Amino acid sequence: MSTPQLILKQRAELLAVLCGGGSAEPLDCVLDLLLAWEVLVWEDYLSIQVAEKALNYKVRQLLDVVYDKGEDACSCLLAAMNQVLPEEQKAGLCFGEECAVVGKNRPDTATLTLLADRPVLVRKLRDNIDGALNVLLTTDCFTIKDCDVVQLPVYTPSQQVRRLLDQVRFKGETAAKTLLQFLEQTETTRPNPEDKENHPSANCMLYQKKLRSSVAAQSHTLSTYGGTGHFSLDDIYTDGLLEVMDGSGETTTLGLEDVVGPVGTLNDDADTFLVSGEAGSGKSTLLQRLHLLWAREALLTNIFLLFPFSCRKLNAEHRELSLKELLFLHCCWPDRGQDEVFQFILDHPNLVLFTFDGLDEFKQGFTDEERHCCPTKQVPIPVLLFNLLQGTLMKGVMKVVTSRPQAVGPSLKRYLRKEVLLKGFSPGGIDCFVKKHHSDPAMARRVIESLQANSVLLSLCHIPVFCWIVTKCHQELLGSQDGIPQTITDVYLLVLQHFFQRKSYQPQGVLGKAWLEEHLDTVLKLGQLALESLEASCYVFSGYELQRIGLTEQDVSMGFLIYCNDLSVTDCKRYEFLHITLQCFFAAFYLVLNRNSDRSAIYRLFQPKNKQLSGLSQRCLGHCIDSSVEGVKSHVTETPNLQITAQFVSGLLSQRHHNLLQECCPTAVRERKAKQVVKSLSKGMQRHFKSIPRPVEGEKKSMHAMPSFVWLIKCIYEMQDSSIAQDTMAKLDVEHLKLTYCNIGPVECTALAYVLKYLRNPVGLQLDNNSVGDVGVEQLLPCLHICHSLYLRNNNISDEGIRKLLEKGMKCERFQKIALFNNNLTDACTQHFAWLLKSKQNFLSLRLGNNNITSQGAEQLAEGLSSNQSLQFLGLWGNKIGDRGAEALADALRNSTTLIWLSDLFNRFCLLFIYLLIYFLNEICMSVCLGFTRPLSFFSLRLNKNCISREGVECLIEALKMNSSVKEVWLRGNNLSPEEEEELSKQESRLTF
Ligand code: ADP
């Protein structure tokens, strides 16, 4: 009997078994299999699983649908039922001949994979629905509502999984991929419960639970919102820009989950992952997010135990400790089975993760001189920490460390598995943060509009801590009488006002003009604490230290100091500044306002390397300075903080804040200090200029900026005095200024442009491999007139930034070269370049390699090129301009007669280095390029990594016969065998393989 007949004949029985007991589970399982085998398509499934219909309706529907599909489908249904039903229910039923389900190819999309693996996935996900939902929620694939729909209590766990899978399918490919990744991760890395070795004991499980809940409690809120309390990390966390650089200098953008992933690995033997970024870029917050997600089992699901440490808090630990004590005392104490838990940690380093926040704040600089590998021996904290980072102790445990880049020297770099750069918020991130901060959309809109209207402020907001201040102080900002903040000092004055205003009894906005004078006592006391402790690399204070300085509870209640959020067991309250930059700001205030400070304090501040602890610090901070590390030279911890402090000092002493300070500091003192700052800045710059090597003959005089060059420029900017900028730049005489890999973001661009615009002679400004972005480009415009070349390779620039840049560049006579390799440019920017080429007949070099330009963009460029008579270099490597685009370009060049004339001008050499490294360039197009009736003066033609075959090269050789000006043709990485390469290069010596 055929299978459709079998189904028809047994219809009543099949209905009975599939509805038996009222459970939908057998039907659901059968449906899972039929979907996976592609017997049912999604529409069939939906026509069966109608929410409001009874179970027997659904089964009847299934039987009908399958029956209509014919013999094969019916065989599959019977096979599925045979597989799903328990033996006792199958008695008396006939399932026909065994049917072999033909193995299909693996599906090529994630959505289809979810269908193909549905029966297995239902089983696998049943015990981990929360984990999967968390991942989908945190990656924004799901909303809370989606989760609620899945988790309706009327559903059994299997039904919940099916709802989840259906919802994921509905959301699309990204959601499906996320879910599959989650499953893969949990599967490959989660300790296998079957595996006795890995199976944690009950005590370990208890400990994990305790650790998870303490970590969750500790990471639930952000310290900057501690006082106000109405924001959880979930409410406000906004993804920052994370980048990793591989060995060849290529950068890749990462997600939070990739921080400890394989992308960007430089050293497979190391276990330490570094997240580096400037102060306020969000390092601690990122770590906090990782902690929270681990505690909720939403990320790092392969990690059984995560131990979070703060380096600033470790500074205060003067005892010698063993590893066991470090973990249990500083993180979480096991209630039961300490030895057993510790042994589990030792035996399973791959299931453990340590995080160390703020290595730059650790008192002692990293060294690998002292080796220590015994987990039970007590040693000083630095020895313990450094050996953990090196992997001498607890090899195999992953460590995530955050630090400012300055504190990571070559000795530590050797032990890094990879370095992830945290670059603050993207423009979209800023909008997102503001919207999260202001629940009132109208207010969020106003703040965003005010930021967009002021690009200086917008550029500051790329640094999350500034973004936080600007958003927090929106009222002061929007209602400000004193103009919009221009400098970071302005921004921090805003936050100062905001906090005092909050505690003032006067109505909003009435903080009197003399507000600083009114609060001078508090500011000075906080300033003293800040400065003395900065000098001693001390960031956590006891109540006793506050008392010693005379800080009262009322001072503390202003909100600049907060309680330390700490897992460790301590018997006294400890405090820290809201953020390190705020500590620097108060320190700067103290240096500016304190009448008793010694006269050389400002000079010393600007020479942090030669810094000696002042007598005052030594006297007052004996308790902060660990006697074991005193005398340890070469520590770089303070330098970045003192540099930030110096920036604030420059800002506070600027003429613009004269009125604010006038009642708090005698004018003569203020002016003397301001002069000292100017002198220090000028001297610092001189030192740089002196370091410029003499130019090699035939080369340009060039300066590669030292690390503190940008800092000095930022200090000059804080002073907002054009005459200082002008005087300083008058002495700089270079033709090329190189600032590559200098962490230049939009904020630095503002300062650079402010100062460089006063250069006397035109300069080539090389800013490759920074984070300039569109906002940074806009900030650079004021100095564009002095730049003959601008190098912005790898800087996250998009078409909008280019539009603004070229609008201005068009009007700058000297502007002749631009390099934009590896940005985010598309065809939308080529019309601007075409316009530039048409209207600027002295433009020499346009390098647009590795962007997203297609044939359309190339056609536009060609249009500009056909009316240009000056261009010498055109770089289009790594775009997708295809044959059409290449032909258009070749045509445009063919019409150019002036190029020949220009080649004579340029030493009879080539005029056009054309880097036509265009993927998919084919043979025809190449002969078009070369076989001009009037041959062009190419010198070097680079055709590496195309798809050129032997046939193509033969065409090329023919074309080359007509063109003697081409001196070399590069053809590496094409479709040719070594034998073919050898043979062809014999035919034409100009070919290089
Ligand atoms: P860092 O550790 O690099 O100095 P923090 O993580 O302490 O910087 O960030 C300073 C402040 O900036 C935080 O307290 C918070 O208010 C804000 N912030 C930083 N990163 C984020 C983020 N990803 N989402 C929301 N706010 C952030």
mmCIF file of N, CA and C in Angstrom, residues 545-640:
data_model
loop_
_atom_site.group_PDB
_atom_site.id
_atom_site.type_symbol
_atom_site.label_atom_id
_atom_site.label_comp_id
_atom_site.label_asym_id
_atom_site.label_seq_id
_atom_site.Cartn_x
_atom_site.Cartn_y
_atom_site.Cartn_z
ATOM 1 N N GLU A 545 42.305 60.240 55.996
ATOM 2 C CA GLU A 545 42.990 61.183 55.103
ATOM 3 C C GLU A 545 42.108 62.399 54.807
ATOM 4 N N LEU A 546 40.812 62.147 54.656
ATOM 5 C CA LEU A 546 39.904 63.262 54.408
ATOM 6 C C LEU A 546 39.913 64.211 55.606
ATOM 7 N N GLN A 547 39.895 63.604 56.774
ATOM 8 C CA GLN A 547 39.884 64.393 58.025
ATOM 9 C C GLN A 547 41.147 65.235 58.139
ATOM 10 N N ARG A 548 42.260 64.630 57.811
ATOM 11 C CA ARG A 548 43.542 65.314 57.940
ATOM 12 C C ARG A 548 43.545 66.601 57.109
ATOM 13 N N ILE A 549 42.902 66.526 55.965
ATOM 14 C CA ILE A 549 42.877 67.709 55.106
ATOM 15 C C ILE A 549 41.765 68.658 55.530
ATOM 16 N N GLY A 550 40.879 68.183 56.387
ATOM 17 C CA GLY A 550 39.796 69.034 56.887
ATOM 18 C C GLY A 550 38.534 68.932 56.062
ATOM 19 N N LEU A 551 38.436 67.901 55.245
ATOM 20 C CA LEU A 551 37.208 67.743 54.447
ATOM 21 C C LEU A 551 36.069 67.270 55.352
ATOM 22 N N THR A 552 34.984 67.990 55.319
ATOM 23 C CA THR A 552 33.859 67.648 56.187
ATOM 24 C C THR A 552 32.847 66.803 55.424
ATOM 25 N N GLU A 553 31.864 66.347 56.166
ATOM 26 C CA GLU A 553 30.813 65.550 55.505
ATOM 27 C C GLU A 553 30.085 66.367 54.457
ATOM 28 N N GLN A 554 29.956 67.677 54.785
ATOM 29 C CA GLN A 554 29.265 68.539 53.828
ATOM 30 C C GLN A 554 30.058 68.657 52.519
ATOM 31 N N ASP A 555 31.375 68.740 52.670
ATOM 32 C CA ASP A 555 32.209 68.792 51.460
ATOM 33 C C ASP A 555 32.006 67.517 50.641
ATOM 34 N N VAL A 556 32.009 66.391 51.368
ATOM 35 C CA VAL A 556 31.880 65.113 50.666
ATOM 36 C C VAL A 556 30.513 65.034 49.990
ATOM 37 N N SER A 557 29.508 65.601 50.634
ATOM 38 C CA SER A 557 28.152 65.471 50.084
ATOM 39 C C SER A 557 27.976 66.235 48.765
ATOM 40 N N MET A 558 28.937 67.075 48.427
ATOM 41 C CA MET A 558 28.829 67.772 47.139
ATOM 42 C C MET A 558 28.832 66.782 45.975
ATOM 43 N N GLY A 559 29.426 65.629 46.208
ATOM 44 C CA GLY A 559 29.325 64.578 45.180
ATOM 45 C C GLY A 559 30.575 64.348 44.357
ATOM 46 N N PHE A 560 31.644 65.119 44.604
ATOM 47 C CA PHE A 560 32.857 64.896 43.790
ATOM 48 C C PHE A 560 33.609 63.643 44.243
ATOM 49 N N LEU A 561 33.433 63.323 45.519
ATOM 50 C CA LEU A 561 34.036 62.085 46.032
ATOM 51 C C LEU A 561 32.925 61.056 46.192
ATOM 52 N N ILE A 562 33.266 59.825 45.885
ATOM 53 C CA ILE A 562 32.264 58.766 46.055
ATOM 54 C C ILE A 562 32.865 57.620 46.869
ATOM 55 N N TYR A 563 31.996 56.814 47.421
ATOM 56 C CA TYR A 563 32.495 55.629 48.128
ATOM 57 C C TYR A 563 33.058 54.651 47.122
ATOM 58 N N CYS A 564 34.120 53.988 47.532
ATOM 59 C CA CYS A 564 34.693 52.957 46.677
ATOM 60 C C CYS A 564 33.747 51.783 46.578
ATOM 61 N N ASN A 565 33.525 51.368 45.375
ATOM 62 C CA ASN A 565 32.702 50.194 45.149
ATOM 63 C C ASN A 565 33.642 48.995 45.127
ATOM 64 N N ASP A 566 33.564 48.167 46.114
ATOM 65 C CA ASP A 566 34.637 47.195 46.292
ATOM 66 C C ASP A 566 34.097 45.849 46.746
ATOM 67 N N LEU A 567 34.657 44.780 46.216
ATOM 68 C CA LEU A 567 34.225 43.457 46.676
ATOM 69 C C LEU A 567 34.967 43.021 47.934
ATOM 70 N N SER A 568 36.148 43.625 48.131
ATOM 71 C CA SER A 568 36.983 43.113 49.212
ATOM 72 C C SER A 568 36.409 43.492 50.584
ATOM 73 N N VAL A 569 36.833 42.725 51.551
ATOM 74 C CA VAL A 569 36.312 42.940 52.893
ATOM 75 C C VAL A 569 37.213 43.965 53.576
ATOM 76 N N THR A 570 36.696 45.136 53.829
ATOM 77 C CA THR A 570 37.507 46.119 54.562
ATOM 78 C C THR A 570 36.675 46.649 55.708
ATOM 79 N N ASP A 571 37.373 47.151 56.701
ATOM 80 C CA ASP A 571 36.610 47.592 57.864
ATOM 81 C C ASP A 571 36.307 49.084 57.818
ATOM 82 N N CYS A 572 36.862 49.807 56.878
ATOM 83 C CA CYS A 572 36.537 51.233 56.862
ATOM 84 C C CYS A 572 36.104 51.682 55.475
ATOM 85 N N LYS A 573 35.356 52.780 55.485
ATOM 86 C CA LYS A 573 34.878 53.337 54.223
ATOM 87 C C LYS A 573 36.046 53.940 53.478
ATOM 88 N N ARG A 574 36.036 53.779 52.174
ATOM 89 C CA ARG A 574 37.094 54.423 51.408
ATOM 90 C C ARG A 574 36.462 55.238 50.283
ATOM 91 N N TYR A 575 37.189 56.259 49.898
ATOM 92 C CA TYR A 575 36.625 57.192 48.918
ATOM 93 C C TYR A 575 37.534 57.311 47.716
ATOM 94 N N GLU A 576 36.946 57.752 46.614
ATOM 95 C CA GLU A 576 37.755 58.095 45.439
ATOM 96 C C GLU A 576 37.038 59.235 44.704
ATOM 97 N N PHE A 577 37.754 59.900 43.806
ATOM 98 C CA PHE A 577 37.097 60.933 43.007
ATOM 99 C C PHE A 577 36.203 60.252 41.979
ATOM 100 N N LEU A 578 35.149 60.972 41.589
ATOM 101 C CA LEU A 578 34.197 60.433 40.611
ATOM 102 C C LEU A 578 34.902 59.864 39.389
ATOM 103 N N HIS A 579 35.918 60.569 38.953
ATOM 104 C CA HIS A 579 36.721 60.075 37.836
ATOM 105 C C HIS A 579 38.107 60.683 37.958
ATOM 106 N N ILE A 580 39.082 59.983 37.438
ATOM 107 C CA ILE A 580 40.464 60.453 37.564
ATOM 108 C C ILE A 580 40.639 61.863 36.982
ATOM 109 N N THR A 581 39.912 62.151 35.898
ATOM 110 C CA THR A 581 40.063 63.487 35.294
ATOM 111 C C THR A 581 39.561 64.574 36.259
ATOM 112 N N LEU A 582 38.585 64.224 37.077
ATOM 113 C CA LEU A 582 38.090 65.206 38.048
ATOM 114 C C LEU A 582 39.143 65.433 39.139
ATOM 115 N N GLN A 583 39.837 64.376 39.498
ATOM 116 C CA GLN A 583 40.919 64.522 40.472
ATOM 117 C C GLN A 583 41.985 65.469 39.900
ATOM 118 N N CYS A 584 42.296 65.288 38.619
ATOM 119 C CA CYS A 584 43.285 66.170 37.971
ATOM 120 C C CYS A 584 42.781 67.612 37.963
ATOM 121 N N PHE A 585 41.498 67.776 37.735
ATOM 122 C CA PHE A 585 40.939 69.131 37.671
ATOM 123 C C PHE A 585 41.078 69.836 39.027
ATOM 124 N N PHE A 586 40.760 69.104 40.111
ATOM 125 C CA PHE A 586 40.903 69.712 41.439
ATOM 126 C C PHE A 586 42.377 69.984 41.748
ATOM 127 N N ALA A 587 43.238 69.087 41.327
ATOM 128 C CA ALA A 587 44.670 69.301 41.553
ATOM 129 C C ALA A 587 45.106 70.588 40.856
ATOM 130 N N ALA A 588 44.586 70.783 39.638
ATOM 131 C CA ALA A 588 44.944 71.986 38.874
ATOM 132 C C ALA A 588 44.434 73.230 39.605
ATOM 133 N N PHE A 589 43.226 73.155 40.122
ATOM 134 C CA PHE A 589 42.670 74.286 40.872
ATOM 135 C C PHE A 589 43.584 74.644 42.048
ATOM 136 N N TYR A 590 44.058 73.599 42.705
ATOM 137 C CA TYR A 590 44.901 73.832 43.881
ATOM 138 C C TYR A 590 46.199 74.527 43.467
ATOM 139 N N LEU A 591 46.769 74.051 42.370
ATOM 140 C CA LEU A 591 48.015 74.663 41.897
ATOM 141 C C LEU A 591 47.802 76.123 41.515
ATOM 142 N N VAL A 592 46.642 76.421 41.001
ATOM 143 C CA VAL A 592 46.378 77.790 40.548
ATOM 144 C C VAL A 592 45.991 78.700 41.723
ATOM 145 N N LEU A 593 45.195 78.172 42.653
ATOM 146 C CA LEU A 593 44.628 79.043 43.689
ATOM 147 C C LEU A 593 45.416 79.070 45.005
ATOM 148 N N ASN A 594 46.222 78.058 45.230
ATOM 149 C CA ASN A 594 46.893 78.003 46.519
ATOM 150 C C ASN A 594 47.988 79.069 46.591
ATOM 151 N N ARG A 595 47.833 79.944 47.576
ATOM 152 C CA ARG A 595 48.790 81.059 47.648
ATOM 153 C C ARG A 595 50.128 80.621 48.220
ATOM 154 N N ASN A 596 50.116 79.480 48.921
ATOM 155 C CA ASN A 596 51.365 79.086 49.586
ATOM 156 C C ASN A 596 52.205 78.114 48.770
ATOM 157 N N SER A 597 51.707 77.767 47.583
ATOM 158 C CA SER A 597 52.471 76.747 46.853
ATOM 159 C C SER A 597 53.833 77.307 46.449
ATOM 160 N N ASP A 598 54.790 76.421 46.330
ATOM 161 C CA ASP A 598 56.121 76.956 46.063
ATOM 162 C C ASP A 598 56.191 77.434 44.616
ATOM 163 N N ARG A 599 57.113 78.366 44.375
ATOM 164 C CA ARG A 599 57.081 79.128 43.133
ATOM 165 C C ARG A 599 57.428 78.298 41.905
ATOM 166 N N SER A 600 58.057 77.160 42.165
ATOM 167 C CA SER A 600 58.441 76.382 40.970
ATOM 168 C C SER A 600 57.451 75.245 40.679
ATOM 169 N N ALA A 601 56.329 75.215 41.422
ATOM 170 C CA ALA A 601 55.388 74.088 41.240
ATOM 171 C C ALA A 601 54.898 73.977 39.791
ATOM 172 N N ILE A 602 54.615 75.128 39.185
ATOM 173 C CA ILE A 602 54.094 75.080 37.804
ATOM 174 C C ILE A 602 55.174 74.561 36.854
ATOM 175 N N TYR A 603 56.389 75.054 37.012
ATOM 176 C CA TYR A 603 57.462 74.578 36.132
ATOM 177 C C TYR A 603 57.607 73.069 36.243
ATOM 178 N N ARG A 604 57.560 72.604 37.505
ATOM 179 C CA ARG A 604 57.759 71.162 37.713
ATOM 180 C C ARG A 604 56.649 70.344 37.035
ATOM 181 N N LEU A 605 55.450 70.918 37.083
ATOM 182 C CA LEU A 605 54.319 70.207 36.494
ATOM 183 C C LEU A 605 54.528 69.972 34.997
ATOM 184 N N PHE A 606 55.150 70.937 34.355
ATOM 185 C CA PHE A 606 55.342 70.797 32.912
ATOM 186 C C PHE A 606 56.580 69.978 32.540
ATOM 187 N N GLN A 607 57.275 69.508 33.575
ATOM 188 C CA GLN A 607 58.402 68.607 33.298
ATOM 189 C C GLN A 607 58.207 67.341 34.092
ATOM 190 N N PRO A 608 57.136 66.630 33.852
ATOM 191 C CA PRO A 608 56.812 65.509 34.737
ATOM 192 C C PRO A 608 57.890 64.447 34.833
ATOM 193 N N LYS A 609 58.705 64.360 33.809
ATOM 194 C CA LYS A 609 59.699 63.288 33.840
ATOM 195 C C LYS A 609 60.739 63.522 34.934
ATOM 196 N N ASN A 610 61.050 64.802 35.134
ATOM 197 C CA ASN A 610 62.082 65.102 36.138
ATOM 198 C C ASN A 610 61.462 65.327 37.509
ATOM 199 N N LYS A 611 60.212 65.004 37.582
ATOM 200 C CA LYS A 611 59.475 65.317 38.797
ATOM 201 C C LYS A 611 60.076 64.655 40.047
ATOM 202 N N GLN A 612 60.140 65.442 41.060
ATOM 203 C CA GLN A 612 60.525 64.907 42.370
ATOM 204 C C GLN A 612 59.288 65.087 43.248
ATOM 205 N N LEU A 613 59.086 64.224 44.168
ATOM 206 C CA LEU A 613 57.971 64.457 45.091
ATOM 207 C C LEU A 613 58.269 65.718 45.881
ATOM 208 N N SER A 614 57.302 66.580 45.956
ATOM 209 C CA SER A 614 57.556 67.814 46.690
ATOM 210 C C SER A 614 57.675 67.487 48.163
ATOM 211 N N GLY A 615 58.340 68.382 48.878
ATOM 212 C CA GLY A 615 58.497 68.171 50.312
ATOM 213 C C GLY A 615 57.148 67.988 50.970
ATOM 214 N N LEU A 616 56.194 68.752 50.481
ATOM 215 C CA LEU A 616 54.843 68.702 51.054
ATOM 216 C C LEU A 616 54.258 67.293 50.909
ATOM 217 N N SER A 617 54.369 66.753 49.714
ATOM 218 C CA SER A 617 53.782 65.435 49.493
ATOM 219 C C SER A 617 54.455 64.397 50.358
ATOM 220 N N GLN A 618 55.759 64.524 50.456
ATOM 221 C CA GLN A 618 56.460 63.505 51.225
ATOM 222 C C GLN A 618 56.025 63.546 52.691
ATOM 223 N N ARG A 619 55.814 64.782 53.149
ATOM 224 C CA ARG A 619 55.428 64.925 54.545
ATOM 225 C C ARG A 619 54.032 64.360 54.775
ATOM 226 N N CYS A 620 53.120 64.767 53.917
ATOM 227 C CA CYS A 620 51.717 64.466 54.203
ATOM 228 C C CYS A 620 51.272 63.097 53.738
ATOM 229 N N LEU A 621 51.980 62.537 52.784
ATOM 230 C CA LEU A 621 51.444 61.329 52.175
ATOM 231 C C LEU A 621 52.283 60.099 52.474
ATOM 232 N N GLY A 622 53.003 60.176 53.569
ATOM 233 C CA GLY A 622 53.826 59.030 53.931
ATOM 234 C C GLY A 622 53.028 57.750 53.917
ATOM 235 N N HIS A 623 51.796 57.816 54.366
ATOM 236 C CA HIS A 623 50.958 56.619 54.453
ATOM 237 C C HIS A 623 50.566 56.100 53.079
ATOM 238 N N CYS A 624 50.548 57.001 52.094
ATOM 239 C CA CYS A 624 50.141 56.565 50.751
ATOM 240 C C CYS A 624 51.296 55.912 50.025
ATOM 241 N N ILE A 625 52.493 56.313 50.393
ATOM 242 C CA ILE A 625 53.635 55.844 49.619
ATOM 243 C C ILE A 625 54.178 54.563 50.237
ATOM 244 N N ASP A 626 54.102 53.546 49.476
ATOM 245 C CA ASP A 626 54.553 52.260 49.956
ATOM 246 C C ASP A 626 56.079 52.279 50.071
ATOM 247 N N SER A 627 56.562 52.026 51.281
ATOM 248 C CA SER A 627 57.995 52.151 51.471
ATOM 249 C C SER A 627 58.763 51.182 50.564
ATOM 250 N N SER A 628 58.119 50.073 50.233
ATOM 251 C CA SER A 628 58.833 49.105 49.405
ATOM 252 C C SER A 628 59.012 49.612 47.977
ATOM 253 N N VAL A 629 58.115 50.510 47.571
ATOM 254 C CA VAL A 629 58.271 50.983 46.189
ATOM 255 C C VAL A 629 58.885 52.380 46.127
ATOM 256 N N GLU A 630 59.021 53.006 47.267
ATOM 257 C CA GLU A 630 59.650 54.315 47.258
ATOM 258 C C GLU A 630 61.054 54.135 46.699
ATOM 259 N N GLY A 631 61.463 55.044 45.961
ATOM 260 C CA GLY A 631 62.807 54.886 45.424
ATOM 261 C C GLY A 631 62.806 54.098 44.129
ATOM 262 N N VAL A 632 61.670 53.411 43.851
ATOM 263 C CA VAL A 632 61.618 52.716 42.562
ATOM 264 C C VAL A 632 61.459 53.799 41.503
ATOM 265 N N LYS A 633 62.421 53.870 40.658
ATOM 266 C CA LYS A 633 62.385 54.947 39.659
ATOM 267 C C LYS A 633 61.562 54.499 38.458
ATOM 268 N N SER A 634 61.583 55.290 37.487
ATOM 269 C CA SER A 634 61.078 54.954 36.166
ATOM 270 C C SER A 634 59.586 54.624 36.150
ATOM 271 N N HIS A 635 58.854 55.142 37.091
ATOM 272 C CA HIS A 635 57.440 54.821 36.988
ATOM 273 C C HIS A 635 56.690 55.897 36.225
ATOM 274 N N VAL A 636 55.830 55.440 35.358
ATOM 275 C CA VAL A 636 55.185 56.384 34.460
ATOM 276 C C VAL A 636 53.754 56.703 34.867
ATOM 277 N N THR A 637 53.300 56.129 35.986
ATOM 278 C CA THR A 637 51.903 56.281 36.360
ATOM 279 C C THR A 637 51.451 57.722 36.386
ATOM 280 N N GLU A 638 52.235 58.559 37.051
ATOM 281 C CA GLU A 638 51.765 59.925 37.270
ATOM 282 C C GLU A 638 51.787 60.762 36.014
ATOM 283 N N THR A 639 52.687 60.422 35.087
ATOM 284 C CA THR A 639 52.872 61.329 33.955
ATOM 285 C C THR A 639 51.571 61.683 33.237
ATOM 286 N N PRO A 640 50.773 60.713 32.805
ATOM 287 C CA PRO A 640 49.554 61.105 32.097
ATOM 288 C C PRO A 640 48.627 61.958 32.967
#
